[in-house]
GROMACS .gro file of C-alpha atoms in nm:
model
  501
    1MET     CA    1   8.763  -0.216  19.182
    2SER     CA    2   9.078  -0.118  18.973
    3PHE     CA    3   9.140   0.209  19.163
    4VAL     CA    4   9.104   0.015  19.517
    5PHE     CA    5   9.342  -0.254  19.385
    6ASP     CA    6   9.610   0.017  19.293
    7PHE     CA    7   9.565   0.196  19.624
    8VAL     CA    8   9.634  -0.097  19.821
    9ARG     CA    9   9.927  -0.219  19.607
   10ASN     CA   10  10.071   0.139  19.618
   11LEU     CA   11  10.055   0.151  20.015
   12PHE     CA   12  10.195  -0.195  20.059
   13LEU     CA   13  10.500  -0.129  19.825
   14LYS     CA   14  10.592   0.201  20.019
   15MET     CA   15  10.540   0.032  20.371
   16LEU     CA   16  10.774  -0.245  20.221
   17GLN     CA   17  10.999   0.034  20.109
   18LEU     CA   18  11.030   0.216  20.454
   19VAL     CA   19  11.084  -0.119  20.638
   20TRP     CA   20  11.339  -0.256  20.372
   21PHE     CA   21  11.560   0.065  20.353
   22GLY     CA   22  11.530   0.157  20.716
   23LYS     CA   23  11.702  -0.181  20.803
   24ARG     CA   24  11.975  -0.166  20.535
   25ARG     CA   25  12.256   0.039  20.607
   26ILE     CA   26  12.447   0.218  20.319
   27SER     CA   27  12.803   0.153  20.292
   28ASN     CA   28  13.036   0.335  20.052
   29SER     CA   29  12.743   0.571  19.977
   30LEU     CA   30  12.722   0.725  19.612
   31CYS     CA   31  12.586   1.063  19.586
   32ILE     CA   32  12.373   1.081  19.283
   33TYR     CA   33  12.140   1.352  19.109
   34VAL     CA   34  11.818   1.259  18.937
   35LYS     CA   35  11.672   1.482  18.710
   36THR     CA   36  11.290   1.451  18.644
   37ASN     CA   37  11.083   1.516  18.322
   38THR     CA   38  10.875   1.735  18.577
   39GLY     CA   39  11.155   1.987  18.603
   40ASN     CA   40  11.273   1.889  18.939
   41THR     CA   41  11.636   1.773  19.060
   42LEU     CA   42  11.667   1.502  19.330
   43ALA     CA   43  11.974   1.401  19.544
   44VAL     CA   44  11.985   1.082  19.655
   45ASP     CA   45  12.244   0.842  19.822
   46LEU     CA   46  12.287   0.499  19.687
   47ASP     CA   47  12.465   0.174  19.761
   48PRO     CA   48  12.681   0.074  19.470
   49LYS     CA   49  12.551  -0.292  19.540
   50TRP     CA   50  12.181  -0.179  19.467
   51ASP     CA   51  11.995  -0.221  19.152
   52ILE     CA   52  11.776   0.004  18.937
   53LYS     CA   53  11.481  -0.107  19.075
   54ASN     CA   54  11.580   0.005  19.417
   55VAL     CA   55  11.646   0.330  19.259
   56LYS     CA   56  11.291   0.335  19.132
   57GLU     CA   57  11.147   0.254  19.466
   58ILE     CA   58  11.332   0.531  19.641
   59VAL     CA   59  11.238   0.820  19.364
   60ALA     CA   60  10.878   0.729  19.290
   61PRO     CA   61  10.736   0.857  19.625
   62ARG     CA   62  10.942   1.195  19.566
   63MET     CA   63  10.786   1.188  19.222
   64GLY     CA   64  10.437   1.089  19.352
   65THR     CA   65  10.404   0.818  19.145
   66SER     CA   66  10.474   0.423  19.153
   67PRO     CA   67  10.789   0.251  19.056
   68GLU     CA   68  10.639   0.074  18.762
   69ASP     CA   69  10.557   0.423  18.610
   70ILE     CA   70  10.917   0.519  18.594
   71LYS     CA   71  11.199   0.465  18.373
   72ILE     CA   72  11.568   0.540  18.440
   73ILE     CA   73  11.764   0.674  18.166
   74PHE     CA   74  12.164   0.711  18.164
   75ALA     CA   75  12.419   0.753  17.893
   76GLY     CA   76  12.164   0.706  17.639
   77LYS     CA   77  12.025   0.372  17.769
   78GLU     CA   78  11.685   0.278  17.946
   79LEU     CA   79  11.829   0.079  18.241
   80HIS     CA   80  11.721  -0.276  18.309
   81ASN     CA   81  11.558  -0.311  18.649
   82SER     CA   82  11.810  -0.587  18.743
   83THR     CA   83  12.125  -0.386  18.636
   84ILE     CA   84  12.343  -0.329  18.930
   85ILE     CA   85  12.444   0.044  19.014
   86GLU     CA   86  12.818  -0.021  19.028
   87GLU     CA   87  12.794  -0.182  18.681
   88CYS     CA   88  12.683   0.170  18.530
   89ASP     CA   89  13.029   0.299  18.614
   90LEU     CA   90  12.852   0.603  18.785
   91GLY     CA   91  13.096   0.857  18.970
   92GLN     CA   92  13.007   1.064  19.239
   93GLN     CA   93  12.748   1.338  19.168
   94SER     CA   94  12.655   1.154  18.828
   95ILE     CA   95  12.293   1.252  18.671
   96LEU     CA   96  12.039   0.999  18.622
   97HIS     CA   97  11.713   1.070  18.436
   98ALA     CA   98  11.390   0.955  18.584
   99ILE     CA   99  11.107   0.979  18.331
  100LYS     CA  100  10.753   0.953  18.460
  101THR     CA  101  10.556   0.752  18.207
  102PRO     CA  102  10.198   0.634  18.180
  103HIS     CA  103  10.142   0.270  18.329
  104GLN     CA  104  10.052   0.049  18.075
  105ARG     CA  105   9.775  -0.183  18.228
  106LEU     CA  106   9.748  -0.557  18.181
  107ASN     CA  107   9.478  -0.692  17.931
  108ARG     CA  108   9.314  -0.896  18.197
  109SER     CA  109   9.088  -1.121  17.951
  110LYS     CA  110   8.938  -1.447  18.064
  111ASP     CA  111   9.216  -1.633  17.872
  112THR     CA  112   9.476  -1.489  18.092
  113SER     CA  113   9.594  -1.719  18.368
  114THR     CA  114   9.731  -1.587  18.695
  115ILE     CA  115  10.063  -1.746  18.596
  116GLU     CA  116  10.062  -1.563  18.268
  117GLU     CA  117   9.973  -1.226  18.453
  118SER     CA  118  10.235  -1.260  18.697
  119SER     CA  119  10.496  -1.359  18.407
  120GLU     CA  120  10.378  -1.024  18.219
  121LEU     CA  121  10.409  -0.814  18.529
  122SER     CA  122  10.786  -0.944  18.563
  123ASP     CA  123  10.876  -0.862  18.224
  124LEU     CA  124  10.714  -0.514  18.232
  125ASN     CA  125  10.907  -0.435  18.569
  126ASP     CA  126  11.233  -0.577  18.424
  127SER     CA  127  11.213  -0.355  18.096
  128GLY     CA  128  11.517  -0.153  17.981
  129GLY     CA  129  11.856  -0.245  17.860
  130LYS     CA  130  12.216  -0.244  17.966
  131PRO     CA  131  12.388   0.092  18.009
  132MET     CA  132  12.596   0.225  17.679
  133ASN     CA  133  12.921   0.154  17.852
  134GLU     CA  134  12.855  -0.206  17.886
  135THR     CA  135  12.739  -0.259  17.542
  136LEU     CA  136  13.057  -0.074  17.421
  137THR     CA  137  13.282  -0.301  17.655
  138ASP     CA  138  13.502  -0.419  17.384
  139LEU     CA  139  13.438  -0.137  17.125
  140PRO     CA  140  13.752   0.034  17.035
  141LEU     CA  141  13.551   0.279  16.802
  142ASP     CA  142  13.782   0.234  16.484
  143ASP     CA  143  13.668   0.148  16.149
  144SER     CA  144  13.935  -0.107  16.118
  145ASP     CA  145  13.909  -0.264  16.453
  146LEU     CA  146  13.541  -0.363  16.454
  147GLN     CA  147  13.667  -0.742  16.459
  148GLU     CA  148  13.811  -0.681  16.809
  149ASN     CA  149  13.477  -0.716  16.959
  150SER     CA  150  13.511  -1.092  16.957
  151LEU     CA  151  13.801  -1.083  17.221
  152LYS     CA  152  13.821  -1.316  17.503
  153GLU     CA  153  13.685  -1.238  17.831
  154ASP     CA  154  14.000  -1.214  17.993
  155HIS     CA  155  14.088  -0.894  17.813
  156ARG     CA  156  13.792  -0.697  17.931
  157GLU     CA  157  13.856  -0.629  18.282
  158ASN     CA  158  14.087  -0.338  18.413
  159ARG     CA  159  14.104  -0.204  18.071
  160ALA     CA  160  14.062   0.169  17.994
  161HIS     CA  161  13.869   0.222  17.648
  162PHE     CA  162  13.875   0.603  17.604
  163PHE     CA  163  14.137   0.856  17.678
  164VAL     CA  164  14.061   1.226  17.732
  165TYR     CA  165  14.248   1.545  17.854
  166CYS     CA  166  14.068   1.703  18.118
  167SER     CA  167  14.152   2.067  18.125
  168ALA     CA  168  13.981   2.151  18.472
  169PRO     CA  169  14.019   2.032  18.759
  170CYS     CA  170  14.270   1.742  18.661
  171ARG     CA  171  14.467   1.936  18.399
  172ALA     CA  172  14.613   1.584  18.270
  173VAL     CA  173  14.568   1.297  18.016
  174THR     CA  174  14.315   1.069  18.204
  175THR     CA  175  14.060   0.787  18.130
  176GLY     CA  176  13.722   0.894  18.017
  177LYS     CA  177  13.354   0.812  17.983
  178LEU     CA  178  13.139   0.832  17.671
  179ARG     CA  179  12.799   1.028  17.721
  180VAL     CA  180  12.541   1.154  17.490
  181ARG     CA  181  12.261   1.404  17.477
  182CYS     CA  182  12.012   1.541  17.245
  183ALA     CA  183  12.178   1.768  16.978
  184THR     CA  184  11.875   1.982  16.982
  185CYS     CA  185  11.775   2.079  17.340
  186LYS     CA  186  12.108   1.954  17.504
  187SER     CA  187  11.898   1.717  17.742
  188GLY     CA  188  12.062   1.403  17.858
  189ALA     CA  189  11.708   1.215  17.885
  190VAL     CA  190  11.775   1.041  17.541
  191THR     CA  191  11.784   0.679  17.447
  192VAL     CA  192  11.987   0.634  17.129
  193ASP     CA  193  11.826   0.414  16.827
  194ARG     CA  194  12.153   0.225  16.804
  195ASP     CA  195  12.510   0.216  16.955
  196PRO     CA  196  12.791   0.385  16.773
  197GLN     CA  197  13.016   0.178  16.602
  198CYS     CA  198  13.300   0.376  16.497
  199TRP     CA  199  13.479   0.724  16.584
  200PRO     CA  200  13.278   0.906  16.299
  201ASP     CA  201  12.969   0.811  16.469
  202VAL     CA  202  13.093   0.986  16.761
  203LEU     CA  203  13.278   1.286  16.641
  204GLN     CA  204  13.066   1.387  16.339
  205PRO     CA  205  12.726   1.521  16.386
  206ARG     CA  206  12.392   1.389  16.236
  207LYS     CA  207  12.509   1.014  16.256
  208ILE     CA  208  12.275   0.839  16.501
  209THR     CA  209  11.923   0.938  16.585
  210VAL     CA  210  11.772   0.951  16.939
  211HIS     CA  211  11.436   0.944  17.130
  212CYS     CA  212  11.419   1.253  17.336
  213GLU     CA  213  11.223   1.235  17.655
  214ASN     CA  214  11.210   1.625  17.723
  215ASP     CA  215  10.875   1.731  17.662
  216LEU     CA  216  11.003   2.102  17.564
  217CYS     CA  217  11.237   1.954  17.311
  218SER     CA  218  11.138   2.046  16.946
  219ALA     CA  219  11.320   1.973  16.645
  220PRO     CA  220  11.264   2.102  16.258
  221ALA     CA  221  11.031   1.898  16.082
  222THR     CA  222  11.162   1.674  15.794
  223ILE     CA  223  10.923   1.584  15.505
  224SER     CA  224  11.000   1.253  15.311
  225ASP     CA  225  10.724   1.051  15.111
  226ASP     CA  226  10.458   1.321  15.173
  227THR     CA  227  10.512   1.258  15.566
  228GLU     CA  228  10.638   1.475  15.820
  229THR     CA  229  10.846   1.352  16.065
  230GLN     CA  230  11.082   1.506  16.352
  231VAL     CA  231  11.409   1.351  16.358
  232LEU     CA  232  11.623   1.420  16.660
  233TYR     CA  233  12.008   1.345  16.647
  234ALA     CA  234  12.274   1.247  16.923
  235HIS     CA  235  12.556   1.469  17.014
  236PHE     CA  236  12.831   1.252  17.187
  237TYR     CA  237  13.079   1.391  17.440
  238PHE     CA  238  13.341   1.252  17.683
  239LYS     CA  239  13.407   1.320  18.057
  240CYS     CA  240  13.682   1.262  18.289
  241ALA     CA  241  13.645   0.940  18.497
  242ASN     CA  242  13.900   1.082  18.752
  243HIS     CA  243  13.703   1.338  18.931
  244ALA     CA  244  13.335   1.389  19.050
  245SER     CA  245  13.101   1.520  18.786
  246LEU     CA  246  13.054   1.876  18.742
  247GLY     CA  247  12.722   1.866  18.584
  248GLU     CA  248  12.620   1.797  18.233
  249GLN     CA  249  12.846   2.063  18.103
  250ASP     CA  250  13.159   1.894  18.224
  251GLU     CA  251  13.343   1.761  17.905
  252ALA     CA  252  13.673   1.651  17.838
  253VAL     CA  253  13.867   1.644  17.517
  254PRO     CA  254  13.880   1.287  17.347
  255LEU     CA  255  14.209   1.151  17.250
  256TYR     CA  256  14.112   0.932  16.978
  257LEU     CA  257  14.463   0.820  16.861
  258VAL     CA  258  14.552   0.697  17.215
  259LYS     CA  259  14.424   0.333  17.232
  260PRO     CA  260  14.442   0.022  17.410
  261ASN     CA  261  14.676  -0.222  17.225
  262LEU     CA  262  14.420  -0.498  17.165
  263ARG     CA  263  14.619  -0.647  16.892
  264LYS     CA  264  14.928  -0.661  17.072
  265ILE     CA  265  15.159  -0.439  16.812
  266PRO     CA  266  15.496  -0.352  16.892
  267CYS     CA  267  15.613   0.012  16.900
  268LEU     CA  268  15.795   0.091  16.583
  269ALA     CA  269  16.084   0.259  16.787
  270CYS     CA  270  16.161   0.037  17.093
  271THR     CA  271  15.949  -0.253  16.947
  272ASP     CA  272  15.815  -0.333  17.298
  273VAL     CA  273  15.444  -0.420  17.346
  274ARG     CA  274  15.252  -0.170  17.557
  275ASP     CA  275  14.899  -0.189  17.696
  276THR     CA  276  14.839   0.158  17.580
  277VAL     CA  277  14.963   0.308  17.241
  278LEU     CA  278  14.914   0.594  17.003
  279VAL     CA  279  14.819   0.503  16.648
  280PHE     CA  280  14.918   0.769  16.380
  281PRO     CA  281  14.678   0.874  16.121
  282CYS     CA  282  14.848   0.721  15.839
  283GLU     CA  283  14.763   0.479  15.596
  284ALA     CA  284  14.994   0.199  15.738
  285GLY     CA  285  14.868   0.311  16.107
  286HIS     CA  286  15.205   0.288  16.255
  287VAL     CA  287  15.217   0.241  16.643
  288THR     CA  288  15.423   0.375  16.905
  289CYS     CA  289  15.421   0.360  17.271
  290LEU     CA  290  15.332   0.669  17.484
  291ASP     CA  291  15.686   0.711  17.620
  292CYS     CA  292  15.839   0.688  17.272
  293PHE     CA  293  15.582   0.925  17.158
  294LYS     CA  294  15.689   1.184  17.440
  295ASP     CA  295  16.068   1.152  17.320
  296TYR     CA  296  15.960   1.175  16.965
  297CYS     CA  297  15.764   1.507  17.057
  298ALA     CA  298  16.054   1.639  17.286
  299VAL     CA  299  16.337   1.607  17.017
  300ARG     CA  300  16.115   1.762  16.742
  301LEU     CA  301  16.018   2.038  16.991
  302ARG     CA  302  16.365   2.130  17.081
  303GLU     CA  303  16.468   2.136  16.718
  304ARG     CA  304  16.167   2.335  16.625
  305GLN     CA  305  16.074   2.072  16.374
  306PHE     CA  306  15.692   2.076  16.416
  307GLN     CA  307  15.492   2.139  16.104
  308PHE     CA  308  15.238   2.411  16.048
  309ASP     CA  309  14.934   2.300  15.851
  310ASP     CA  310  14.823   2.608  15.674
  311VAL     CA  311  14.484   2.471  15.554
  312LYS     CA  312  14.376   2.382  15.907
  313GLY     CA  313  14.581   2.621  16.115
  314TYR     CA  314  14.748   2.380  16.348
  315TYR     CA  315  15.124   2.317  16.474
  316THR     CA  316  15.152   1.962  16.461
  317LEU     CA  317  15.371   1.616  16.382
  318PRO     CA  318  15.365   1.374  16.099
  319CYS     CA  319  15.430   0.997  16.153
  320PRO     CA  320  15.775   0.944  16.225
  321ALA     CA  321  15.818   0.669  15.932
  322GLY     CA  322  15.765   0.958  15.711
  323CYS     CA  323  15.413   0.845  15.573
  324PRO     CA  324  15.209   1.097  15.386
  325ASP     CA  325  14.888   1.278  15.513
  326SER     CA  326  14.986   1.142  15.863
  327LEU     CA  327  14.956   1.495  16.048
  328ILE     CA  328  14.820   1.453  16.414
  329PRO     CA  329  14.483   1.622  16.375
  330GLU     CA  330  14.396   1.683  16.734
  331VAL     CA  331  14.671   1.895  16.899
  332HIS     CA  332  14.550   1.806  17.267
  333HIS     CA  333  14.723   1.472  17.216
  334PHE     CA  334  15.059   1.680  17.280
  335HIS     CA  335  14.935   1.719  17.639
  336LEU     CA  336  15.125   1.386  17.676
  337LEU     CA  337  15.419   1.619  17.725
  338THR     CA  338  15.508   1.784  18.055
  339SER     CA  339  15.348   2.107  18.138
  340GLN     CA  340  15.675   2.299  18.061
  341GLN     CA  341  15.692   2.120  17.734
  342TYR     CA  342  15.340   2.188  17.628
  343GLU     CA  343  15.387   2.570  17.720
  344GLN     CA  344  15.701   2.566  17.501
  345TYR     CA  345  15.479   2.394  17.213
  346GLN     CA  346  15.217   2.686  17.256
  347ARG     CA  347  15.474   2.953  17.228
  348PHE     CA  348  15.646   2.812  16.918
  349SER     CA  349  15.300   2.744  16.740
  350THR     CA  350  15.207   3.111  16.820
  351GLU     CA  351  15.530   3.219  16.673
  352GLU     CA  352  15.511   3.042  16.378
  353TYR     CA  353  15.142   3.166  16.317
  354VAL     CA  354  15.271   3.519  16.350
  355LEU     CA  355  15.547   3.455  16.129
  356ARG     CA  356  15.356   3.298  15.850
  357ALA     CA  357  15.086   3.577  15.876
  358GLY     CA  358  15.349   3.818  15.775
  359GLY     CA  359  15.439   3.943  16.134
  360LEU     CA  360  15.732   3.943  16.346
  361LEU     CA  361  15.841   3.898  16.680
  362CYS     CA  362  15.962   4.183  16.922
  363PRO     CA  363  16.357   4.126  16.944
  364ARG     CA  364  16.401   4.286  17.295
  365PRO     CA  365  16.515   4.036  17.543
  366ASP     CA  366  16.274   3.851  17.753
  367CYS     CA  367  15.995   3.990  17.515
  368GLY     CA  368  15.919   3.833  17.224
  369MET     CA  369  15.574   3.983  17.181
  370GLY     CA  370  15.402   3.855  16.833
  371ILE     CA  371  15.339   4.169  16.607
  372ILE     CA  372  15.149   4.169  16.296
  373PRO     CA  373  15.182   4.524  16.150
  374GLU     CA  374  14.931   4.684  15.951
  375SER     CA  375  14.984   4.709  15.566
  376PRO     CA  376  15.133   5.039  15.485
  377ASP     CA  377  14.903   5.295  15.288
  378ASP     CA  378  15.013   5.407  14.932
  379GLY     CA  379  15.263   5.693  14.966
  380THR     CA  380  15.393   5.598  15.308
  381SER     CA  381  15.762   5.672  15.346
  382ASP     CA  382  16.003   5.386  15.360
  383GLU     CA  383  16.131   5.533  15.722
  384ALA     CA  384  15.775   5.499  15.855
  385CYS     CA  385  15.724   5.148  15.709
  386ARG     CA  386  16.026   5.042  15.891
  387ARG     CA  387  15.938   5.178  16.233
  388ILE     CA  388  15.757   4.903  16.434
  389GLN     CA  389  15.661   4.946  16.813
  390CYS     CA  390  15.594   4.636  17.050
  391ILE     CA  391  15.241   4.742  17.149
  392GLY     CA  392  15.118   4.543  17.442
  393GLY     CA  393  15.465   4.427  17.525
  394CYS     CA  394  15.767   4.610  17.628
  395GLY     CA  395  15.727   4.917  17.415
  396TYR     CA  396  16.018   4.869  17.231
  397VAL     CA  397  16.075   5.070  16.895
  398PHE     CA  398  16.284   4.874  16.642
  399CYS     CA  399  16.360   4.868  16.269
  400ARG     CA  400  16.154   4.601  16.081
  401ARG     CA  401  16.457   4.519  15.827
  402CYS     CA  402  16.735   4.471  16.083
  403LEU     CA  403  16.525   4.417  16.395
  404GLN     CA  404  16.772   4.665  16.598
  405GLY     CA  405  16.652   4.984  16.767
  406PHE     CA  406  16.476   5.217  16.531
  407HIS     CA  407  16.721   5.422  16.314
  408VAL     CA  408  16.725   5.678  16.005
  409GLY     CA  409  16.934   5.567  15.726
  410GLU     CA  410  17.077   5.225  15.606
  411CYS     CA  411  17.076   4.929  15.838
  412GLU     CA  412  17.451   4.825  15.956
  413LEU     CA  413  17.537   4.441  15.916
  414GLN     CA  414  17.539   4.296  16.261
  415PRO     CA  415  17.856   4.147  16.418
  416TYR     CA  416  17.657   3.789  16.446
  417GLU     CA  417  17.348   3.652  16.361
  418PHE     CA  418  17.101   3.430  16.574
  419PHE     CA  419  17.065   3.076  16.494
  420ASN     CA  420  16.838   2.792  16.520
  421GLY     CA  421  16.899   2.397  16.526
  422MET     CA  422  17.222   2.225  16.578
  423LEU     CA  423  17.547   2.413  16.455
  424LYS     CA  424  17.794   2.158  16.330
  425SER     CA  425  18.156   2.214  16.265
  426GLY     CA  426  18.405   1.939  16.189
  427GLY     CA  427  18.144   1.684  16.346
  428TYR     CA  428  18.137   1.869  16.686
  429SER     CA  429  17.744   1.939  16.758
  430VAL     CA  430  17.638   2.254  16.969
  431ASP     CA  431  17.331   2.253  17.150
  432PRO     CA  432  17.207   2.660  17.092
  433GLU     CA  433  17.038   2.641  17.462
  434ARG     CA  434  17.388   2.539  17.604
  435ALA     CA  435  17.556   2.805  17.365
  436LYS     CA  436  17.357   3.076  17.530
  437ASP     CA  437  17.533   3.020  17.856
  438ALA     CA  438  17.901   2.974  17.729
  439LYS     CA  439  17.915   3.320  17.584
  440TRP     CA  440  18.224   3.477  17.759
  441ASP     CA  441  18.067   3.847  17.721
  442GLU     CA  442  17.697   3.757  17.720
  443ALA     CA  443  17.619   3.912  18.044
  444THR     CA  444  17.762   4.229  17.931
  445MET     CA  445  17.598   4.232  17.592
  446VAL     CA  446  17.259   4.157  17.784
  447THR     CA  447  17.311   4.433  18.017
  448ILE     CA  448  17.396   4.694  17.709
  449LYS     CA  449  17.080   4.590  17.532
  450ILE     CA  450  16.850   4.611  17.831
  451SER     CA  451  16.987   4.963  17.959
  452THR     CA  452  17.060   5.130  17.672
  453LYS     CA  453  16.903   5.253  17.329
  454PRO     CA  454  17.092   5.303  16.983
  455CYS     CA  455  17.138   5.628  16.830
  456PRO     CA  456  16.871   5.613  16.517
  457LYS     CA  457  17.137   5.747  16.289
  458CYS     CA  458  17.486   5.604  16.401
  459ARG     CA  459  17.343   5.282  16.622
  460THR     CA  460  17.583   5.402  16.895
  461PRO     CA  461  17.439   5.250  17.213
  462THR     CA  462  17.336   5.540  17.438
  463GLU     CA  463  17.250   5.532  17.791
  464ARG     CA  464  17.027   5.797  17.961
  465ASP     CA  465  17.105   5.892  18.316
  466GLY     CA  466  16.842   6.146  18.397
  467GLY     CA  467  16.697   6.466  18.258
  468CYS     CA  468  16.463   6.517  17.973
  469MET     CA  469  16.391   6.311  17.671
  470HIS     CA  470  16.599   6.500  17.426
  471MET     CA  471  16.891   6.306  17.341
  472VAL     CA  472  17.216   6.425  17.167
  473CYS     CA  473  17.452   6.164  17.017
  474THR     CA  474  17.821   6.231  17.151
  475ARG     CA  475  17.964   6.027  16.883
  476ALA     CA  476  18.218   6.225  16.676
  477GLY     CA  477  18.078   6.313  16.354
  478CYS     CA  478  17.723   6.253  16.453
  479GLY     CA  479  17.559   6.476  16.688
  480TYR     CA  480  17.209   6.355  16.593
  481HIS     CA  481  16.918   6.485  16.804
  482TRP     CA  482  16.673   6.235  16.878
  483CYS     CA  483  16.382   6.137  17.124
  484TRP     CA  484  16.445   5.864  17.352
  485VAL     CA  485  16.074   5.772  17.376
  486CYS     CA  486  16.017   5.770  16.986
  487GLN     CA  487  16.368   5.688  16.900
  488THR     CA  488  16.306   5.939  16.592
  489GLN     CA  489  16.437   6.279  16.518
  490TRP     CA  490  16.355   6.548  16.805
  491THR     CA  491  16.044   6.738  16.708
  492ARG     CA  492  15.826   7.009  16.842
  493GLU     CA  493  15.582   6.740  16.895
  494CYS     CA  494  15.792   6.537  17.117
  495MET     CA  495  15.878   6.839  17.319
  496GLY     CA  496  15.503   6.930  17.378
  497ASN     CA  497  15.411   6.546  17.434
  498HIS     CA  498  15.692   6.398  17.662
  499TRP     CA  499  15.976   6.614  17.683
  500PHE     CA  500  16.005   6.532  18.065
  501GLY     CA  501  15.833   6.202  18.017
   0.00000   0.00000   0.00000
């Protein structure tokens, strides 16, 4: 009799589903992918006003089961049957996980009335919880901000809680969504044992355990108190909220120093109270608005006052108030700058790394290739140690000491030196960038540098207007024979390899 009862009930539910969904038109359709634990991926169109129970009724026939035998998992939570889809913050092409579970039959004892049975069935159909983004509505994910969970209701709407850098396709700082998957099998069909309470819970591994619904997931066994158990941990990650989901591998970098200004703290520079601020990782937690932070970065970048952390290997800035141990650890925060400024930041960072590693930069105009020469072997001549060639760049051969074209003999003092920073004379400040354009003979000097090479012996600029690579210095008293390619003394090897280029 039980089999007949289930058959009639399922048939009735399917007929009711066809009639109900056939009459209801979907407005503002939401295209969602549903992954099942049987290995299939279903594409369904949903109305954001529907609830999770409607989703189960759509997916159940395609999985060959009844809606009561399915649970829907999203963002680390089993969703409540009465949860409205638009409350889950689903975007286009988001992924839900439908898990087929054995139906728990009701125990119909003689002491159970019809009313009690109906109540138990309602409880069973309404199983699940709220999505994680809803339970974390007012969680700023900061150890010092846990008391902010008791904020008033009027602060809860229209407020971004997570900020990320989306490298593709947005290439910008945007709002983000917190997601979770199994750290072992990378499946998103997991339910977390507890919600994250602070940023270490999210950023550091092995903080929160999960229950994984992937049948193929296997974690190494852990033995405690003579009991062998499998412990699975959560791997949290962020997605951009501004574009349609590109799959479970679509990730964005969390900018965890950028936060909503729940405490209404004024900016340390302009004293304005802004809705979104950056909190420096110093002990005092100094706050700056994003506009002042951009100005602070731009000025320090122009003056090349960023600091290089030798331990962690990044080029960054400290708190402008001079606090110790306040370097920004996540350099993606500098994407708040313009694209041109960030490219300049990357170039300066690379140059600083090369110089600190014992390398040097190609002095050729419009090149600047970073070069890390190999350590000279014992017995290598001084002349060979000074000879550096820009491999992978312009090919320029220059002297390691004076950064001029390679030469034999002692280096000559240059008529002027390059400088960084602001030149000051009697209170008159000069911007180096503007000073480059204010040189009377600058164009002539640049042309000479590009089109000529210095004699390796006397440093006389020499222009080659044709013929072979064998050069003879015409300066009185010099007459040095040298190779245009190697910029060293002319040899039979040069004659055999590149006499005519």
